[in-house]
Amino acid sequence: MNRQPPKWADRFLQWYCRPELLEEIQGDAYELFYRKATHHPRQAKAQFVWNVLRFFKWSNIKRTKRNYSFNSPTMIKSYLITGIRNLFRHPLNGSINILGLSLAVAIAITTFIVIDNQLHADHFHTNIDRIYQVTSYVKIDKRTEEWSDSPIMLGPAMLQEQTNIESFTRIEYGSADIRYKQNVFNEQVWFVDPSFFEIFSFPILAGDAQGLKIKNQIVLESSIAKKYFGDADPIGQSLSLKFREREKLEFIVSAVFERPTGSTLYPSLFLSMDSFQDLQPDKTNDWAYKVDGTFILLRAEHSIAEVKNHMGSFVRDQNAASHQWMVDEYHFRPFKGLGLVSHEIISSVSQGSQMEGLISLGVIASFLLILASFNYMNVTVATVATRLKEIGIRKVIGAQKKEIITQFLIENFLMCALALVAGVIISYVFMLPGFNALFPSNILFEFSSGNIMFLFFAGLLFFIGLISGAYPAFYIASFQPIEILKGKEKFGQKSLFSRVLLTFQFTFAFITMVGSFVFIDNCIHLKNKDWGYQHDNLMAVRVEEKDKYLTLRNQLTSNPNIAQLAGADNHIGKSDDKITFTHHEQQIETIDFRVGYNYLEAMNIRLVEGRTFTQTIQSDEVESVVINETFAKKLGWARPIGQMIEIDSMKRYVIGVVADFHYEGFYDVLGPAMFRVAKEDDFNFLAIQVREGHMNEVQEQVMSLWQNIAPDDTYEGFVQDDVFASFNQNNNAHVQLLTFVCLITIILASLGLLGLVFFNTTRRMKEYSIRKVMGATGSQIFQLMNKDYAIILSTAFILGAPSGFFLVNSLIQKVYPDPKGANPLPFVIAVSIMMTVVAITVITQLVRITKQSPSEVLRND
Amino acid sequence: MKGNYLGELEELVLLHVGILYPTAYGVAVMDEIEKQAGRSLNISAVHSVLTRLEEKGFLKSKMSDPTEERGGRRKRIFLLTAAGKRALEEAIELRTQLFNQIPKVALQFRLA
């Protein structure tokens, strides 16, 4: 039987224990072990291990007695001077290195600021932790949607019945033509409860936000105030507001507020909820009417769960009043971080960025940073050959390995600090403004707190300093001085590490490039996607009043440049209604357009079968409907013509089917859509089909006509191409951003490659010279040089390209409903760009070899 | 006053080193404390206390002859120093003195 204590524990004890204490400690441990070992060998072993571990404390641990003198200020000064001199001795190499690193650092800084900004959005509200939005879970067609909208009665009712709510505010959008002297603009206004400014902390620049308690007072955002009043004091001034189909109303400006850059709420004008009640008296006491958002302020020290448990009666109240939209339950969304999940809420009041986007940005930035650091490391290792003598001499004079490591690390941190400074400048001057221009945003070069800024910069410096500097420092320090000084150190023979590193680098490069190209490909696909109708010869004007509509239409009918005219209640791409109806006990949700008789023809909507509305057929107005293909598919109709549906207990018969068309950008799946005939009284838009090549002319004519017809109203005409302008702008921004990322990746990868190829050709110069003397041709040497890189490149491609593809493809699948399928193009482009870059790099070196006379090289030895 | 202060565990170990004279070493002290005071300590804890007491000058130590049960290793034998004896006396005197000051009434426990 084994009566010995566990060997590993004993060895561990011997390893850590101070030699002068070892004997007694080990002795005691052994004694205790032997005492027990005869009867309980297993327990004895466990006890031995336990004792060894318990003895492992500071007072018992071996300490080295060596003295470190390297940290004397003189030496650090010397290291710095050597480092700077070395930088100036190889200015090209040094600046390429720093440039590469600083580009990556600038991207990292910019990305961090953007992400930091988004994650800390809305944090200027002092009550942010106590603010919640009440959203409604609405069941539609077997699935549940989360709506930002909630009953207008909900806020007041909750405040009355629940003691743990301090206050609430509702938000209801409205639209008004606002005039001050000669300036008329159409603006979105927010009707809110007076407690809005107690809940949210938008800074008040002038006046008093208490004004919201009084009817006919208005609160403006600072840029809006500037738009109307210039530099004059807006407080006490009067603005006239004209709501649709209402008389002009006068409002007094009571306060001006500022919307900080980190806000995910975008209010510009506030009116009091009382004004809304004056405008729509029938809606204010109706549980069926929904406002666009309800926010509550929880009392301090209370939890939202208490509120949640008492919502049942409000669900019943709402469902008793409205049968169309049945609410399952109310949900409470914390205002903190609401922006990040705003895409999950239908027509959310808060608008922030999606988490996926932020994560992708962060991943890209980290990739580039790692890429640049590897680059730097590779080039440092490669160029260390120039400093072998220095290291040898230092070692002979008495430098220890650790001191050499310290020297190189310090030098490296110096370079990284330079890169950091350059990175801050690049980020501040170019990248952040560039980003703000790309995605219209107004992110300032600032951090959410001083601590975060300090931690970020310290972490960044540490990260790049260590990643790029650790290996070279350790590698260099391990040289034997005698070998170096004898000239025997065959430096760089074991370049396996460099190759692995280069493979990694190119793998990263391929991941980034293939990923970007896949994404760009998808963006281009979306941009060129068929809208479902021809839209380039269309324009429309918003005309909300019947007499003005008729005047404008009549004046345009004779215009020879206009092919067709049609009125509509909703206009494709601008506005639509969502309705539900029941069909065979299945609840169907559909987009509902109410249009004039020849609207479908004017809008170039493609008819698939049946017919469109005809004015001469009287039944069309009351019981006909034209549906899109998805609608027919959804209801499972093989022959849709003549089918009947019932909407609001009115029978409607399908008379025509049109091809699917896009009505709301490309992020959402195309759903069922239908057209019904609307009365002229309800028209909001005049759609105009212009004859080829007369678009600008017609636009000007319409505008001047409008100014004569309705001098008080804002002119709101637009070409149909612009209805998805914000989508397209976003899309273009993505393309530009990713092209930029690709460019940087290629620059970084090729810089790294250049450094390495340069070094390798230098190392093998003698070999190439002999080959040349023996009669090798340029192309033979080219092949020889390329063999290595071909292997590295193909390995990197095999590893990187598929990962890049799958990574980005899964992202695309998540964001877009109808992505472009797999496509060989991104791979082909990535490979050909990389091949070109590698070829160019290698060829520059080949030129160097061919120009070099072999006798020069060989004579030197 | 760090040098003079005697902790509770230190006092206990110091007493036992005295009791075990002249064979007090780590394991023996540990065993004796368990036997007399009923407290089971880990050997490493005993070691720390012994080292600390030696640093304070209350104990001195020497190495014994090699012994078989320890795989031929020597023990470190601890002995009380004069300072150690005085520290013990002071501690005990202080306790007696304090105990005597407790009023009699406070010590009469009845079932109330």
mmCIF file of C-alpha atoms in Angstrom, chain A residues 127 130 158-159 162-169 195 198-199 296-302 307:
data_model
loop_
_atom_site.group_PDB
_atom_site.id
_atom_site.type_symbol
_atom_site.label_atom_id
_atom_site.label_comp_id
_atom_site.label_asym_id
_atom_site.label_seq_id
_atom_site.Cartn_x
_atom_site.Cartn_y
_atom_site.Cartn_z
ATOM 1 C CA ASN A 127 -35.516 60.421 -12.798
ATOM 2 C CA ARG A 130 -38.186 55.631 -12.093
ATOM 3 C CA MET A 158 -53.754 54.680 -12.990
ATOM 4 C CA LEU A 159 -52.792 57.807 -11.084
ATOM 5 C CA GLN A 162 -52.446 53.476 -7.625
ATOM 6 C CA THR A 163 -50.658 55.227 -4.825
ATOM 7 C CA ASN A 164 -47.174 54.197 -5.882
ATOM 8 C CA ILE A 165 -47.282 56.293 -9.022
ATOM 9 C CA GLU A 166 -46.080 59.830 -8.573
ATOM 10 C CA SER A 167 -47.231 61.227 -11.888
ATOM 11 C CA PHE A 168 -47.857 60.349 -15.514
ATOM 12 C CA THR A 169 -47.689 61.989 -18.862
ATOM 13 C CA SER A 195 -46.154 66.927 -15.552
ATOM 14 C CA GLU A 198 -41.377 67.046 -13.955
ATOM 15 C CA ILE A 199 -40.874 63.520 -15.260
ATOM 16 C CA ILE A 296 -45.370 56.990 -15.568
ATOM 17 C CA LEU A 297 -43.068 58.140 -12.813
ATOM 18 C CA LEU A 298 -42.845 55.568 -10.045
ATOM 19 C CA ARG A 299 -42.562 56.794 -6.482
ATOM 20 C CA ALA A 300 -39.087 56.326 -5.026
ATOM 21 C CA GLU A 301 -38.572 53.020 -3.180
ATOM 22 C CA HIS A 302 -41.438 51.336 -4.978
ATOM 23 C CA VAL A 307 -48.038 48.523 -10.222
#
